[in-house]
mmCIF file of C-alpha atoms in Angstrom:
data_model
loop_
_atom_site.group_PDB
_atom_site.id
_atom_site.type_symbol
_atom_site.label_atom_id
_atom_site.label_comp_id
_atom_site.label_asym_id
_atom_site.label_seq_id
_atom_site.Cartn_x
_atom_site.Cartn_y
_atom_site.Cartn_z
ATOM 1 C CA UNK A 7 0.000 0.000 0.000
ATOM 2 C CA UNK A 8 2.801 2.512 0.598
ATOM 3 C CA UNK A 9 4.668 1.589 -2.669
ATOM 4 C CA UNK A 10 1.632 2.341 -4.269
ATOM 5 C CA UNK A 11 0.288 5.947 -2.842
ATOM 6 C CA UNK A 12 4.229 6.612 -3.437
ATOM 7 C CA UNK A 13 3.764 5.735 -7.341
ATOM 8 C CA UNK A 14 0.478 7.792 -7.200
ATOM 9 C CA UNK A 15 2.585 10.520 -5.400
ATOM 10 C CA UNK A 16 5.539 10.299 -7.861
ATOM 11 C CA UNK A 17 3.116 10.521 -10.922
ATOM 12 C CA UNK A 18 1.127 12.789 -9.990
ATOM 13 C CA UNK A 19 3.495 15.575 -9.108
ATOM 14 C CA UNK A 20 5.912 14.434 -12.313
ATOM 15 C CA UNK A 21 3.317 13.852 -15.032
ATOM 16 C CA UNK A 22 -0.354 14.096 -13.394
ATOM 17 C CA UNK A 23 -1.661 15.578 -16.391
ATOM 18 C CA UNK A 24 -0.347 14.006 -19.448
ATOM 19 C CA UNK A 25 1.665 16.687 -20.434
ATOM 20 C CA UNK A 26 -0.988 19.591 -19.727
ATOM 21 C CA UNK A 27 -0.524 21.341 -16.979
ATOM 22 C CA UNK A 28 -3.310 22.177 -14.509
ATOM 23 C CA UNK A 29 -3.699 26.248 -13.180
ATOM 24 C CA UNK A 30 -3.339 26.248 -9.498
ATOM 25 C CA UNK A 31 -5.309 28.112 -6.893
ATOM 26 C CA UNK A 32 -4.781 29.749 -3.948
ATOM 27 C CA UNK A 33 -2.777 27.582 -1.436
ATOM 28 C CA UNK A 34 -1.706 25.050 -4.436
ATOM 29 C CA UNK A 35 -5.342 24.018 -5.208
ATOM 30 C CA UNK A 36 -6.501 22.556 -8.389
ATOM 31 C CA UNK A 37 -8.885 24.157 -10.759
ATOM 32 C CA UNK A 38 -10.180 22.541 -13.521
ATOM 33 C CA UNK A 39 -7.867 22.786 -16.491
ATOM 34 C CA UNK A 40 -8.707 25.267 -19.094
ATOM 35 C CA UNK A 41 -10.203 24.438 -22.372
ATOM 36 C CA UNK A 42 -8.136 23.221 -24.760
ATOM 37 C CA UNK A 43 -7.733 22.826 -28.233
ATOM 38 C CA UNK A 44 -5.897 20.834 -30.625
ATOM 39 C CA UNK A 45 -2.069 20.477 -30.308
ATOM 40 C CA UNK A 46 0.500 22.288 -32.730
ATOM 41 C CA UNK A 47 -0.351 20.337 -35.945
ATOM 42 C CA UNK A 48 -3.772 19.307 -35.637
ATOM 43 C CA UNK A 49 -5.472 16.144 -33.798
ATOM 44 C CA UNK A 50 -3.280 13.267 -34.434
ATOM 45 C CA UNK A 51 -4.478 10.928 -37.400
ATOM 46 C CA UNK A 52 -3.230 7.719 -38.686
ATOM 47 C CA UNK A 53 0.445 8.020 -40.633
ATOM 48 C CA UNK A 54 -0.108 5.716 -43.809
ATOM 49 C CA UNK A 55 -2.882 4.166 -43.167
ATOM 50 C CA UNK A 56 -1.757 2.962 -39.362
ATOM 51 C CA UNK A 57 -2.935 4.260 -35.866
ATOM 52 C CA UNK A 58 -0.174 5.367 -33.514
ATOM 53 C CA UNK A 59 0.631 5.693 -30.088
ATOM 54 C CA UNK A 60 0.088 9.626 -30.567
ATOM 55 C CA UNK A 61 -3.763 9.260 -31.007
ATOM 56 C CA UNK A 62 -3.580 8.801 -26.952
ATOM 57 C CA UNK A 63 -3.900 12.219 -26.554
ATOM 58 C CA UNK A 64 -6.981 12.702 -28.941
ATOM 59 C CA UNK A 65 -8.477 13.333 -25.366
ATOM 60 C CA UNK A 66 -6.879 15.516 -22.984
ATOM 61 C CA UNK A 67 -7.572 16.543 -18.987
ATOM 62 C CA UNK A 68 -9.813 19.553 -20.389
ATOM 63 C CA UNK A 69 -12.115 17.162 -22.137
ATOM 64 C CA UNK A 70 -12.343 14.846 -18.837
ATOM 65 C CA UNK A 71 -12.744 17.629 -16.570
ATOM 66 C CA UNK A 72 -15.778 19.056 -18.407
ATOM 67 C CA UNK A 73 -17.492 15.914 -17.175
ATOM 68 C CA UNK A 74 -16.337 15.780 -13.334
ATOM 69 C CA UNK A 75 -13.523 13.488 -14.277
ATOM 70 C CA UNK A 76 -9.676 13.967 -13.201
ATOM 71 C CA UNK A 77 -7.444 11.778 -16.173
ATOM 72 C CA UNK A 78 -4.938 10.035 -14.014
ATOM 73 C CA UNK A 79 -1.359 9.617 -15.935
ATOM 74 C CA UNK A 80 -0.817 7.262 -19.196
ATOM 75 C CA UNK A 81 1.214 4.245 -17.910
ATOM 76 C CA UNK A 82 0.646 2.377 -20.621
ATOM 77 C CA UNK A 83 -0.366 0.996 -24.583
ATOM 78 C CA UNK A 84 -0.932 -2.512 -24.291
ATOM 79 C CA UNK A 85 -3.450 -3.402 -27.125
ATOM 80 C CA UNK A 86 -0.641 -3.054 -29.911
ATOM 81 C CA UNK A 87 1.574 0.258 -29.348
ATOM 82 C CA UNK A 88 2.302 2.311 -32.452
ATOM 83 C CA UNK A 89 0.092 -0.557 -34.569
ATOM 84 C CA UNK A 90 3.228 -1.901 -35.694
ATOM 85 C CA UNK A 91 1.688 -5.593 -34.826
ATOM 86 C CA UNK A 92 2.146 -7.856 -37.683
ATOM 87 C CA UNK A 93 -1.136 -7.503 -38.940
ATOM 88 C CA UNK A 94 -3.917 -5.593 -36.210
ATOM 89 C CA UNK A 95 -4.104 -2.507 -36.486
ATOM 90 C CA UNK A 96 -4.892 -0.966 -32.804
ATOM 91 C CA UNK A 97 -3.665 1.378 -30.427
ATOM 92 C CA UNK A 98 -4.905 1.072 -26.407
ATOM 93 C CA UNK A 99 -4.020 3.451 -23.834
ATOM 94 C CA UNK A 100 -3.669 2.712 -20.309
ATOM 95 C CA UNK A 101 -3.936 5.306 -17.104
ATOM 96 C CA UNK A 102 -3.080 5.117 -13.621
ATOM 97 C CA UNK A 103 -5.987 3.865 -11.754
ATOM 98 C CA UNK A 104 -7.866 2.409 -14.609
ATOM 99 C CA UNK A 105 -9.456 4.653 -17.159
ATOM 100 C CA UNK A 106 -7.953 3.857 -20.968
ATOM 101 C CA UNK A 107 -8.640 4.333 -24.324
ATOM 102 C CA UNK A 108 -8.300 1.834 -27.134
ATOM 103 C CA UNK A 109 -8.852 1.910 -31.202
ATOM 104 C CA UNK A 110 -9.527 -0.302 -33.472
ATOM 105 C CA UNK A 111 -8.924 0.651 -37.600
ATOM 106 C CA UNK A 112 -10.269 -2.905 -39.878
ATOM 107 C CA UNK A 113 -9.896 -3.210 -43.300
ATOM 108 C CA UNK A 114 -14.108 -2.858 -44.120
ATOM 109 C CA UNK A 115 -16.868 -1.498 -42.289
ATOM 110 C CA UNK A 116 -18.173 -5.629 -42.253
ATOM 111 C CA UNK A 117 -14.742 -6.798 -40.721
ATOM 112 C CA UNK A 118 -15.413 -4.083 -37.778
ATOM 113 C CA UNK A 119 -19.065 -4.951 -37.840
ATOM 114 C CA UNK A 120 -18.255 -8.417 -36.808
ATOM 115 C CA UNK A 121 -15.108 -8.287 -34.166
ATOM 116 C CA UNK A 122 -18.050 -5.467 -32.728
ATOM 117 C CA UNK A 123 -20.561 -8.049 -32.516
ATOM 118 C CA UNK A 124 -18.405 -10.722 -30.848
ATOM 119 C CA UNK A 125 -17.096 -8.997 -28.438
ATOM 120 C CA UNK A 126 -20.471 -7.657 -27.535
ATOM 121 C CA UNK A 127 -21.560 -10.982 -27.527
ATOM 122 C CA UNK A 128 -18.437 -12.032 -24.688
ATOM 123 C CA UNK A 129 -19.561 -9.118 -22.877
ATOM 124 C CA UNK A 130 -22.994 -10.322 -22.324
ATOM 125 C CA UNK A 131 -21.987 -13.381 -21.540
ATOM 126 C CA UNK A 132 -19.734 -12.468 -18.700
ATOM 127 C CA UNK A 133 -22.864 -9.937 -17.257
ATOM 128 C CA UNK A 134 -24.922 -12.934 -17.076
ATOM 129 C CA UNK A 135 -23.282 -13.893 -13.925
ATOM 130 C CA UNK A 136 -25.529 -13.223 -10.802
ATOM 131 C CA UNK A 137 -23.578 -10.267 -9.591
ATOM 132 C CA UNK A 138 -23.441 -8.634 -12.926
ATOM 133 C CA UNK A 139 -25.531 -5.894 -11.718
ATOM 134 C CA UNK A 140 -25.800 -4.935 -15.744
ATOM 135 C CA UNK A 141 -27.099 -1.336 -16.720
ATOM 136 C CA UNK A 142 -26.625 -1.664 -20.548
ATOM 137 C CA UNK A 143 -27.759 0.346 -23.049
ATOM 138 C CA UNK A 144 -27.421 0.393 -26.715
ATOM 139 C CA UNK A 145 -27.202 3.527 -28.905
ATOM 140 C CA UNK A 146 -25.256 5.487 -27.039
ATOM 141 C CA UNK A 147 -23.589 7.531 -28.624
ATOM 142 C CA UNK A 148 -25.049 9.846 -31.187
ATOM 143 C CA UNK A 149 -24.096 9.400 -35.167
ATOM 144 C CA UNK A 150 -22.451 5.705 -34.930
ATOM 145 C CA UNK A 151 -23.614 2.663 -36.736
ATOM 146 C CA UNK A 152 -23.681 0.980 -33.484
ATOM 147 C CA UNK A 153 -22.465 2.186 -29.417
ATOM 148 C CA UNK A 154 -23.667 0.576 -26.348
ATOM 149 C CA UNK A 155 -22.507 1.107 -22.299
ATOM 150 C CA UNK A 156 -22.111 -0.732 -19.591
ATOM 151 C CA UNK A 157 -20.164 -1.860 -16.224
ATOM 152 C CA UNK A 158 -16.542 -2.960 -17.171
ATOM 153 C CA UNK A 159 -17.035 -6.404 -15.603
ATOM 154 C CA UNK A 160 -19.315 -8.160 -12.785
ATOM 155 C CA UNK A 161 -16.837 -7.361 -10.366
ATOM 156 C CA UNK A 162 -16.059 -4.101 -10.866
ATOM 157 C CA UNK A 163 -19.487 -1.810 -10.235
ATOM 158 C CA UNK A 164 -17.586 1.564 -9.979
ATOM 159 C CA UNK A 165 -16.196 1.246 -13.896
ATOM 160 C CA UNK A 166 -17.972 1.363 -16.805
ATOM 161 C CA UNK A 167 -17.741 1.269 -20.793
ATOM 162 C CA UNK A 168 -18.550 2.440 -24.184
ATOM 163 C CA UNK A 169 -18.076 0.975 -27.268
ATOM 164 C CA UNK A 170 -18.880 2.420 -30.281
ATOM 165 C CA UNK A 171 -17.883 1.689 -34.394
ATOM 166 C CA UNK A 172 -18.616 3.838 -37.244
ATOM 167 C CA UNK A 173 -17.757 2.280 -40.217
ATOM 168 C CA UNK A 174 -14.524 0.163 -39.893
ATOM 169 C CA UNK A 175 -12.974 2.523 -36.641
ATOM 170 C CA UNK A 176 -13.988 0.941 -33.463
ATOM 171 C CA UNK A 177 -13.482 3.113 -30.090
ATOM 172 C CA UNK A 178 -14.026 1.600 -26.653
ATOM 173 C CA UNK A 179 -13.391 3.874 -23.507
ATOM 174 C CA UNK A 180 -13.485 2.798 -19.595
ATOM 175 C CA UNK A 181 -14.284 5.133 -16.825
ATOM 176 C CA UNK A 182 -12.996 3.973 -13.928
ATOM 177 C CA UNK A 183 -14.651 5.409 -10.742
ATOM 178 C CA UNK A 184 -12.111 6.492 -8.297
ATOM 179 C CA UNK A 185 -11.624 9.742 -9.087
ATOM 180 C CA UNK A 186 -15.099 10.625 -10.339
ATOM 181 C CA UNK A 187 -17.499 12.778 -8.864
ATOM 182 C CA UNK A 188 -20.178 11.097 -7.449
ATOM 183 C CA UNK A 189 -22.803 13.576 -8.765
ATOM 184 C CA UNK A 190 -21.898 12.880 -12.364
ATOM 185 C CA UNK A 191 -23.092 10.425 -14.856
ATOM 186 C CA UNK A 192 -20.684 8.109 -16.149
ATOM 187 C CA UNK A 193 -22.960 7.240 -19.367
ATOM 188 C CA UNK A 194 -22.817 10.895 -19.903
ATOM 189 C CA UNK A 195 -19.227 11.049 -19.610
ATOM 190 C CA UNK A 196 -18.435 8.287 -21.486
ATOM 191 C CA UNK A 197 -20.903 8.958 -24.890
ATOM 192 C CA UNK A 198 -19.402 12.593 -24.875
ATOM 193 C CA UNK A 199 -15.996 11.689 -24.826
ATOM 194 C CA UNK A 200 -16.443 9.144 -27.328
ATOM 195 C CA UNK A 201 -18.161 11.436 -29.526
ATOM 196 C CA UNK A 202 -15.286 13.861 -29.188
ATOM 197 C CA UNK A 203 -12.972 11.243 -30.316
ATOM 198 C CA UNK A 204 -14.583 10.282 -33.354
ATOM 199 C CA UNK A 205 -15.376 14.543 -34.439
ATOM 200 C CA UNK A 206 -11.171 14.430 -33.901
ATOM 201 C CA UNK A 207 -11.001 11.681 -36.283
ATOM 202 C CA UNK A 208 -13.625 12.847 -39.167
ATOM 203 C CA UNK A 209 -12.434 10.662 -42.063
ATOM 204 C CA UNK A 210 -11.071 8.088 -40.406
ATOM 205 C CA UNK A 211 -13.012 4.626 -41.189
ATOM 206 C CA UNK A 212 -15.611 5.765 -43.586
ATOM 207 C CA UNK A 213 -14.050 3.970 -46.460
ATOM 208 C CA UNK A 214 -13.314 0.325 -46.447
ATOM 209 C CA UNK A 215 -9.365 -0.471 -47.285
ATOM 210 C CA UNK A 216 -9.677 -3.791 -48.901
ATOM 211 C CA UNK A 217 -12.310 -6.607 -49.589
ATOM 212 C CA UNK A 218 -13.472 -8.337 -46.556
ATOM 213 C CA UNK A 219 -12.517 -12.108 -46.380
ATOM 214 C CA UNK A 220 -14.812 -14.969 -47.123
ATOM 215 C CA UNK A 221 -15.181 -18.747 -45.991
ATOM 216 C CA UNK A 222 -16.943 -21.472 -47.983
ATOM 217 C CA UNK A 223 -17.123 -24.976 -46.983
ATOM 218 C CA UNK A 224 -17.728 -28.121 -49.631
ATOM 219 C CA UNK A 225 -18.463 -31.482 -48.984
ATOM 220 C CA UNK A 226 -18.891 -34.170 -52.253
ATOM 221 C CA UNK A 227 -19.606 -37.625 -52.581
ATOM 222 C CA UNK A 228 -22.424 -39.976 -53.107
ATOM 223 C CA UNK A 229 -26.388 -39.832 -52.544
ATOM 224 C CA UNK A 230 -26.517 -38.609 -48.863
ATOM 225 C CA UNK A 231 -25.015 -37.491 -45.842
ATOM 226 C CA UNK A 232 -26.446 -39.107 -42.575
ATOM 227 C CA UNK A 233 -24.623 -35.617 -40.955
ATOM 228 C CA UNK A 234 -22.640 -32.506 -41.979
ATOM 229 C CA UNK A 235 -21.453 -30.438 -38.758
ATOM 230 C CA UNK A 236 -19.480 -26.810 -39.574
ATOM 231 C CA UNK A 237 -18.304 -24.208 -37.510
ATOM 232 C CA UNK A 238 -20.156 -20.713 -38.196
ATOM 233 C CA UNK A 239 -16.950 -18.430 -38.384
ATOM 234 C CA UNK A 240 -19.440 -15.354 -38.003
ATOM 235 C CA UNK A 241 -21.214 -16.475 -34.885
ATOM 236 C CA UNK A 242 -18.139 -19.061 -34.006
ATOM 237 C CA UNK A 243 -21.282 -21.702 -33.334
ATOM 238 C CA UNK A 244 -21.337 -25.176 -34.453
ATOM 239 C CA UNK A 245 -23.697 -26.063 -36.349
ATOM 240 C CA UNK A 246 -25.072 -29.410 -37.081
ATOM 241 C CA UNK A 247 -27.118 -30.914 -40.599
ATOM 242 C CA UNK A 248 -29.188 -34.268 -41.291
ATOM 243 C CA UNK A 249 -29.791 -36.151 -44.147
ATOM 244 C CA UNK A 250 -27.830 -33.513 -46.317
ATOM 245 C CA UNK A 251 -28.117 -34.176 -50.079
ATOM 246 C CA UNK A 252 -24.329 -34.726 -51.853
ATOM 247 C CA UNK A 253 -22.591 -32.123 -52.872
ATOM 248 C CA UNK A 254 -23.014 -29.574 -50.250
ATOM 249 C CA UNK A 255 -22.161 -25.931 -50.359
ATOM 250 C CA UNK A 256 -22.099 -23.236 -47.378
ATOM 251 C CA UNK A 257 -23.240 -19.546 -47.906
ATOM 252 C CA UNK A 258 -20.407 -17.456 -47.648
ATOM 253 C CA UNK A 259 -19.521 -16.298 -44.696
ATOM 254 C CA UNK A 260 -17.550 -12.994 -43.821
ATOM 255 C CA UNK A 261 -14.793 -13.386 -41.334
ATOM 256 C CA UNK A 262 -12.563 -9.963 -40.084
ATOM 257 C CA UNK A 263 -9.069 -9.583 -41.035
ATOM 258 C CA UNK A 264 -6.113 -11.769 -39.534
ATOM 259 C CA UNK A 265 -4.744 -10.326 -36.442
ATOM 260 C CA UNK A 266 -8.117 -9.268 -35.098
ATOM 261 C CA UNK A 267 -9.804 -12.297 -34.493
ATOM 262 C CA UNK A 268 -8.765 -16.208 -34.718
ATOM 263 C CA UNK A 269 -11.244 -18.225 -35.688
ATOM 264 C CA UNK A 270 -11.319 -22.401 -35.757
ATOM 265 C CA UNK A 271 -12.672 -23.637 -39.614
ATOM 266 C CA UNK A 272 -14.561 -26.831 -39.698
ATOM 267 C CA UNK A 273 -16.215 -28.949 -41.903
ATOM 268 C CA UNK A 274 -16.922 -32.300 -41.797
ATOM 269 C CA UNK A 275 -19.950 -35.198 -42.946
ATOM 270 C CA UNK A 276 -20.413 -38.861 -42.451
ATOM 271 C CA UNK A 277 -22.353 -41.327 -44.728
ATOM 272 C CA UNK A 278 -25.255 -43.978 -42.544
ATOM 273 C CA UNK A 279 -23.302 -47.091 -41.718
ATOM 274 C CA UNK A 280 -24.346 -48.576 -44.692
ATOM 275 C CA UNK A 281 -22.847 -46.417 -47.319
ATOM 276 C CA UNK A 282 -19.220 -46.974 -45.143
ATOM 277 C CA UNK A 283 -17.418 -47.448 -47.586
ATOM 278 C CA UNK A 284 -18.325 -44.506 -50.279
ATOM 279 C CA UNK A 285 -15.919 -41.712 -50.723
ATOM 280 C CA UNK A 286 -16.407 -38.122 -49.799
ATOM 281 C CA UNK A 287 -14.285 -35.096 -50.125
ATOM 282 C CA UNK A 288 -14.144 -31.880 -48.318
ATOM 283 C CA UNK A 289 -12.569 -28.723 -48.714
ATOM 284 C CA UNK A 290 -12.523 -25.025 -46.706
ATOM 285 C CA UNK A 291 -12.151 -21.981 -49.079
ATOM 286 C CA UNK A 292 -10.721 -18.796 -48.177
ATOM 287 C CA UNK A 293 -10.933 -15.918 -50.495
ATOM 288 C CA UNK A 294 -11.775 -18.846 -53.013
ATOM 289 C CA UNK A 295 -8.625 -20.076 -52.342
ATOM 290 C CA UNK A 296 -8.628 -23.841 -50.919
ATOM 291 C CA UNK A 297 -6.462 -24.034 -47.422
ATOM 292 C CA UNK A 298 -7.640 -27.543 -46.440
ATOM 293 C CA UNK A 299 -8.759 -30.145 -48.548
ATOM 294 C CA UNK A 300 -9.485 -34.189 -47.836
ATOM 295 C CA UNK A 301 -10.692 -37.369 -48.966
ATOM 296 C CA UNK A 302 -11.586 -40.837 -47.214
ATOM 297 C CA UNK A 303 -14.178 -43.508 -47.256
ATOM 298 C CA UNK A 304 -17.173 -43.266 -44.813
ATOM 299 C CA UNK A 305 -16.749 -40.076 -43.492
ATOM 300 C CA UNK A 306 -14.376 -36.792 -44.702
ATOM 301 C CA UNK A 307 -12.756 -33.762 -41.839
ATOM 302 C CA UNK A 308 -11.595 -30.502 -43.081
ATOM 303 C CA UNK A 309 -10.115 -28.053 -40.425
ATOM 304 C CA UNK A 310 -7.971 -25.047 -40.625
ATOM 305 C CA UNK A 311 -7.142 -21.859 -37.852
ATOM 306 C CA UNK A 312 -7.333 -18.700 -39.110
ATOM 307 C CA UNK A 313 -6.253 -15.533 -38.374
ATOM 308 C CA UNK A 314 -3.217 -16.482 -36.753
#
């Protein structure tokens, strides 16, 4: 406990405010920071075509303090740093205490549509727990294709989050409660900052970058198949066929870019015992491009892991 209040100490009399200072009253009291525009340059942006670690301060004290909120010091950017990951292209930033910041940039509008959607889905999942003491909402945040806020996690009742995509740019943003007034609305707080980040980044995301990828599964062979089972890459549920007329062909499914999400491929179908000794043939397609492809008697198994 003393280690940490002398961190707290140490940052907050080095760095407390990012980089922008606060005015001080009377007797060394804080007021809240003056309004403040953009830096020298403009609002950062993404340099050729990549998020950076500078788009951390496309919200600054001002813009936290106009909602009751004190922005503790950035300690760190953990969801990717610069975006120089192979392949996602994020940034996250990390403050003392809890609150953060994190971007998302996908190739289409769909590829963002769907990490969205799945990690929405998670979320929900984890709420359902008895103390999840949920207060969600959805549409949040004025002007996106899709926002929603909530708590942070079951545990944690004093932090909440927004999430919010327009077109392929994905923000999410976590309030954490410790230094918040308690007379303010963290819902408030949270759409408005949001909104502010996405004003900051006008053009980013409203044009898709490349094609977004596609999955087909085919199984051939003889008559019938007693049962075809395939993985659903968009909903990452199994699903499970009878009595499936030879040859077989999925829909197309869209799946988001590699380094965003990893995603198990399966397809697989198995003749009645009587028909053991037919062929059958499967294959997975990518982009039209076969990545796994098989052939046995009695039954066939097609499997492949992308993203990674």
């Amino acid at each position: 406990m003393i280690a940490a209040a002398g961190v707290l100490a140490l940052a907050l009399a080095g760095c407390g405010d990012g980089g922008n200072a606060k005015e001080q009253g009377a007797g060394g009291s804080s007021l809240k920071p003056a309004a403040q525009g953009p830096p020298a340059g403009g609002w950062p942006q993404p340099e050729n075509g990549r998020l950076t670690d500078k788009m951390c301060g496309l919200l600054t004290n001002a813009d936290y303090a106009k909602y009751g909120h004190q922005l503790m010091p950035l300690i760190d950017q953990p969801a990717g740093g610069n975006g120089t990951t192979a392949k996602a292209n994020t940034v996250g930033c990390l403050h003392l205490l809890g609150d953060s910041m994190s971007l998302s940039l996908h190739e289409s509008a769909k590829a963002a549509e769907l990490v969205f959607e799945q990690d929405l889905d998670r979320h929900k999942t984890e709420m359902k727990s008895p103390s999840g003491n949920s207060v969600f909402a959805t549409g949040v945040v004025q002007g996106m294709d899709e926002s929603w806020f909530d708590r942070k996690t079951p545990a944690m009742s004093d932090e909440y989050t927004v999430a919010a995509r327009r077109g392929s740019l994905v923000v999410e943003l976590t309030l954490d409660g410790n230094p918040q007034k308690p007379d303010k609305d963290p819902r408030g707080a949270l759409s408005g900052l949001a909104s502010l980040v996405f004003q900051r980044l006008p053009n980013v995301g409203t044009s898709d970058t490349a094609p977004t990828h596609r999955v087909r599964y085919l199984l051939t062979g003889i008559g019938k198949a007693k049962q075809v089972v395939y993985e659903d890459p968009e909903t990452q549920k199994q699903v499970e066929l009878h009595n499936v007329k030879l040859p077989w062909r999925s829909r197309t499914f869209s799946v988001a870019e590699p380094g965003t999400t990893v995603i198990g491929l399966l397809v697989s179908g198995i003749y009645p015992m009587q028909k053991a000794s037919a062929p059958m043939a499967c294959k997975i397609f990518l982009d039209d491009r076969p990545v796994d492809q098989k052939s046995a008697t009695g039954t066939a198994s097609c499997d492949h892991t992308y993203g990674t």
